[in-house]
mmCIF file of C-alpha atoms and ligand atoms in Angstrom:
data_model
loop_
_atom_site.group_PDB
_atom_site.id
_atom_site.type_symbol
_atom_site.label_atom_id
_atom_site.label_comp_id
_atom_site.label_asym_id
_atom_site.label_seq_id
_atom_site.Cartn_x
_atom_site.Cartn_y
_atom_site.Cartn_z
ATOM 1 C CA MET A 1 -9.093 -68.495 -189.347
ATOM 2 C CA ALA A 2 -12.915 -67.990 -189.048
ATOM 3 C CA GLU A 3 -13.455 -68.097 -185.761
ATOM 4 C CA ILE A 4 -17.447 -67.956 -185.527
ATOM 5 C CA LEU A 5 -18.159 -71.649 -185.835
ATOM 6 C CA PHE A 6 -22.365 -72.642 -184.948
ATOM 7 C CA ARG A 7 -24.995 -70.624 -187.338
ATOM 8 C CA PRO A 8 -27.714 -69.293 -186.451
ATOM 9 C CA ASP A 9 -30.015 -72.414 -185.608
ATOM 10 C CA GLY A 10 -32.247 -70.837 -189.042
ATOM 11 C CA ASP A 11 -29.861 -69.874 -190.836
ATOM 12 C CA SER A 12 -31.261 -70.866 -194.220
ATOM 13 C CA ASP A 13 -32.983 -67.254 -194.269
ATOM 14 C CA ARG A 14 -30.161 -64.961 -193.342
ATOM 15 C CA SER A 15 -31.908 -62.058 -194.609
ATOM 16 C CA GLY A 16 -35.145 -62.875 -191.983
ATOM 17 C CA TYR A 17 -32.262 -63.143 -189.647
ATOM 18 C CA THR A 18 -30.881 -59.803 -190.290
ATOM 19 C CA ARG A 19 -34.302 -58.538 -189.619
ATOM 20 C CA ARG A 20 -35.081 -59.999 -186.442
ATOM 21 C CA ILE A 21 -31.774 -58.255 -185.412
ATOM 22 C CA TYR A 22 -32.248 -54.769 -185.924
ATOM 23 C CA ALA A 23 -36.155 -55.104 -185.239
ATOM 24 C CA ARG A 24 -35.173 -56.112 -181.888
ATOM 25 C CA PHE A 25 -32.256 -53.694 -181.298
ATOM 26 C CA THR A 26 -34.493 -50.895 -182.653
ATOM 27 C CA GLN A 27 -37.039 -52.188 -179.565
ATOM 28 C CA HIS A 28 -34.342 -51.689 -177.007
ATOM 29 C CA LEU A 29 -33.311 -48.424 -178.252
ATOM 30 C CA ALA A 30 -36.618 -46.973 -178.255
ATOM 31 C CA LYS A 31 -37.419 -48.248 -174.762
ATOM 32 C CA ASN A 32 -34.250 -46.071 -174.332
ATOM 33 C CA GLY A 33 -35.665 -43.393 -175.649
ATOM 34 C CA LEU A 34 -32.700 -43.496 -178.490
ATOM 35 C CA ARG A 35 -32.560 -44.328 -182.189
ATOM 36 C CA LEU A 36 -31.208 -46.726 -184.650
ATOM 37 C CA THR A 37 -28.441 -43.870 -185.526
ATOM 38 C CA ASP A 38 -26.187 -44.566 -188.776
ATOM 39 C CA GLN A 39 -23.057 -44.881 -186.173
ATOM 40 C CA ARG A 40 -25.176 -47.609 -184.090
ATOM 41 C CA ARG A 41 -25.872 -49.000 -187.545
ATOM 42 C CA ARG A 42 -22.470 -49.690 -188.668
ATOM 43 C CA ILE A 43 -21.266 -51.089 -185.637
ATOM 44 C CA LEU A 44 -23.814 -53.917 -185.518
ATOM 45 C CA ASP A 45 -23.393 -54.340 -189.622
ATOM 46 C CA TYR A 46 -19.373 -54.430 -188.277
ATOM 47 C CA PHE A 47 -20.770 -57.746 -186.379
ATOM 48 C CA LEU A 48 -22.720 -59.302 -188.006
ATOM 49 C CA GLN A 49 -19.800 -60.104 -191.122
ATOM 50 C CA ALA A 50 -17.536 -60.534 -188.520
ATOM 51 C CA ASP A 51 -15.867 -64.448 -188.453
ATOM 52 C CA ARG A 52 -14.203 -63.573 -184.765
ATOM 53 C CA HIS A 53 -14.450 -62.748 -181.358
ATOM 54 C CA LEU A 54 -14.202 -58.774 -181.376
ATOM 55 C CA ALA A 55 -12.269 -56.560 -178.514
ATOM 56 C CA GLN A 56 -13.821 -53.180 -178.395
ATOM 57 C CA GLU A 57 -10.608 -51.637 -179.573
ATOM 58 C CA GLU A 58 -10.564 -53.439 -183.107
ATOM 59 C CA ILE A 59 -14.359 -52.705 -183.425
ATOM 60 C CA TYR A 60 -13.287 -48.729 -182.654
ATOM 61 C CA ALA A 61 -9.800 -49.029 -184.978
ATOM 62 C CA ALA A 62 -11.730 -50.625 -188.275
ATOM 63 C CA LEU A 63 -14.716 -47.947 -187.767
ATOM 64 C CA ARG A 64 -13.398 -44.540 -186.962
ATOM 65 C CA LYS A 65 -12.560 -43.495 -190.270
ATOM 66 C CA HIS A 66 -16.656 -43.401 -190.299
ATOM 67 C CA GLY A 67 -15.949 -41.084 -186.958
ATOM 68 C CA LEU A 68 -17.108 -43.145 -184.792
ATOM 69 C CA GLY A 69 -15.741 -42.153 -181.187
ATOM 70 C CA ARG A 70 -14.652 -44.702 -178.568
ATOM 71 C CA ALA A 71 -17.457 -43.820 -176.314
ATOM 72 C CA THR A 72 -20.485 -44.431 -179.030
ATOM 73 C CA VAL A 73 -18.666 -48.071 -179.573
ATOM 74 C CA PHE A 74 -18.644 -48.610 -175.584
ATOM 75 C CA ARG A 75 -22.169 -47.325 -175.274
ATOM 76 C CA THR A 76 -23.421 -49.514 -178.481
ATOM 77 C CA LEU A 77 -21.797 -52.639 -177.285
ATOM 78 C CA LYS A 78 -23.821 -52.238 -173.985
ATOM 79 C CA MET A 79 -26.979 -51.661 -175.657
ATOM 80 C CA LEU A 80 -26.391 -54.714 -177.843
ATOM 81 C CA GLU A 81 -25.354 -57.398 -174.910
ATOM 82 C CA GLU A 82 -28.111 -55.944 -172.770
ATOM 83 C CA CYS A 83 -31.139 -56.987 -175.414
ATOM 84 C CA ARG A 84 -28.667 -60.317 -175.985
ATOM 85 C CA ILE A 85 -28.061 -59.881 -179.512
ATOM 86 C CA VAL A 86 -24.493 -59.963 -178.234
ATOM 87 C CA ASN A 87 -22.107 -61.318 -176.041
ATOM 88 C CA HIS A 88 -18.952 -61.265 -174.575
ATOM 89 C CA VAL A 89 -16.361 -63.890 -173.332
ATOM 90 C CA ILE A 90 -13.302 -63.297 -171.924
ATOM 91 C CA GLY A 91 -10.121 -63.440 -174.380
ATOM 92 C CA LYS A 92 -6.715 -63.129 -173.523
ATOM 93 C CA GLY A 93 -5.377 -61.116 -171.133
ATOM 94 C CA GLY A 94 -9.044 -61.141 -169.232
ATOM 95 C CA THR A 95 -9.706 -58.277 -172.859
ATOM 96 C CA PRO A 96 -13.609 -58.641 -173.379
ATOM 97 C CA ARG A 97 -14.654 -60.081 -177.137
ATOM 98 C CA PHE A 98 -17.530 -60.006 -178.026
ATOM 99 C CA GLU A 99 -19.948 -62.063 -180.290
ATOM 100 C CA VAL A 100 -23.522 -62.395 -181.509
ATOM 101 C CA ASN A 101 -25.203 -64.847 -180.114
ATOM 102 C CA LEU A 102 -28.933 -64.032 -181.105
ATOM 103 C CA GLU A 103 -30.199 -67.146 -182.357
ATOM 104 C CA ARG A 104 -27.273 -69.639 -182.185
ATOM 105 C CA PRO A 105 -26.926 -72.645 -180.602
ATOM 106 C CA HIS A 106 -25.083 -73.166 -177.371
ATOM 107 C CA HIS A 107 -21.630 -72.823 -177.722
ATOM 108 C CA ASP A 108 -18.252 -72.971 -175.094
ATOM 109 C CA HIS A 109 -15.132 -71.400 -175.995
ATOM 110 C CA LEU A 110 -11.257 -72.468 -175.394
ATOM 111 C CA ILE A 111 -8.920 -69.472 -175.364
ATOM 112 C CA CYS A 112 -5.450 -69.470 -176.234
ATOM 113 C CA ILE A 113 -3.142 -67.746 -174.293
ATOM 114 C CA SER A 114 -0.558 -67.032 -177.004
ATOM 115 C CA CYS A 115 -1.627 -65.930 -179.707
ATOM 116 C CA GLY A 116 -5.245 -65.367 -178.381
ATOM 117 C CA ARG A 117 -7.558 -67.589 -181.155
ATOM 118 C CA ILE A 118 -11.137 -67.842 -179.754
ATOM 119 C CA GLN A 119 -12.001 -71.696 -180.650
ATOM 120 C CA GLU A 120 -16.002 -72.736 -180.354
ATOM 121 C CA ILE A 121 -16.884 -75.977 -179.407
ATOM 122 C CA ARG A 122 -19.889 -77.787 -178.192
ATOM 123 C CA TRP A 123 -20.178 -80.734 -176.088
ATOM 124 C CA PRO A 124 -23.609 -81.816 -175.901
ATOM 125 C CA LYS A 125 -22.788 -84.715 -173.394
ATOM 126 C CA LEU A 126 -20.705 -82.456 -171.198
ATOM 127 C CA GLU A 127 -24.608 -79.882 -171.242
ATOM 128 C CA ASP A 128 -26.147 -82.827 -170.527
ATOM 129 C CA ILE A 129 -24.425 -84.024 -166.841
ATOM 130 C CA GLN A 130 -24.497 -80.219 -165.842
ATOM 131 C CA GLU A 131 -27.936 -80.221 -166.187
ATOM 132 C CA LYS A 132 -28.958 -83.421 -164.264
ATOM 133 C CA ALA A 133 -26.574 -82.458 -161.921
ATOM 134 C CA CYS A 134 -27.645 -79.136 -161.001
ATOM 135 C CA ARG A 135 -31.480 -80.691 -160.918
ATOM 136 C CA LYS A 136 -30.323 -83.454 -158.662
ATOM 137 C CA ILE A 137 -30.005 -80.440 -156.178
ATOM 138 C CA GLY A 138 -32.936 -78.730 -157.153
ATOM 139 C CA PHE A 139 -30.817 -76.021 -158.933
ATOM 140 C CA THR A 140 -32.462 -74.175 -162.404
ATOM 141 C CA PRO A 141 -29.806 -73.656 -164.180
ATOM 142 C CA LYS A 142 -30.309 -70.280 -166.800
ATOM 143 C CA TRP A 143 -26.832 -70.002 -168.939
ATOM 144 C CA HIS A 144 -23.672 -70.432 -168.049
ATOM 145 C CA ARG A 145 -19.949 -70.652 -169.740
ATOM 146 C CA HIS A 146 -17.376 -72.463 -169.679
ATOM 147 C CA GLU A 147 -13.670 -71.133 -171.079
ATOM 148 C CA ILE A 148 -10.756 -73.194 -171.307
ATOM 149 C CA PHE A 149 -7.299 -71.037 -171.273
ATOM 150 C CA GLY A 150 -4.496 -72.943 -173.535
ATOM 151 C CA ARG A 151 -2.619 -73.079 -176.165
ATOM 152 C CA CYS A 152 -3.518 -74.131 -179.805
ATOM 153 C CA ARG A 153 -2.475 -76.322 -181.743
ATOM 154 C CA ASP A 154 -0.215 -73.576 -183.712
ATOM 155 C CA CYS A 155 1.059 -72.204 -180.744
ATOM 156 C CA SER A 156 1.389 -75.620 -179.096
ATOM 157 C CA ASP A 157 3.593 -76.696 -181.981
ATOM 158 C CA SER A 158 6.471 -73.991 -181.404
ATOM 159 C CA GLN A 159 6.271 -73.962 -177.401
ATOM 160 C CA PRO A 160 6.021 -78.033 -176.311
HETATM 161 ZN ZN1 ZN B 1 -2.382 -69.666 -179.997
HETATM 162 ZN ZN1 ZN B 2 -18.167 -67.885 -179.671
#
């Protein structure tokens, strides 16, 4: 089942979005004296077609046939997070699961402790309350994340 619900804000122009993502990554790599190699490109491509939040091990399992090692996947993920194309959610069992986040609307996650499914959810009213409560005490919020752990609909049916 697809987990990635919220699309980038200007999603009608998918090719422009992909171009912006690649430009950002290439720039970040260049700053670190690195190039966009085929292996790094494969990892980013894999993210762009994914409909789920991906664990590092899944990316490795899917791409190792192309000669990618765990270390390459690990380092590429780190760089994709540094330039804020990708971020991670803590999944079932504490394993980080990654998603492309650039230009996507802010959302939070519901994590099923039985099957590991991650559902995306938006709470505009709750965001508003948080903003106001922070401002009231002079705190400037920059980012946050909510992760709610529990059982998804399919899993609670079988385990009341
Ligand atoms: Zn479940
Ligand atoms: Zn998400």
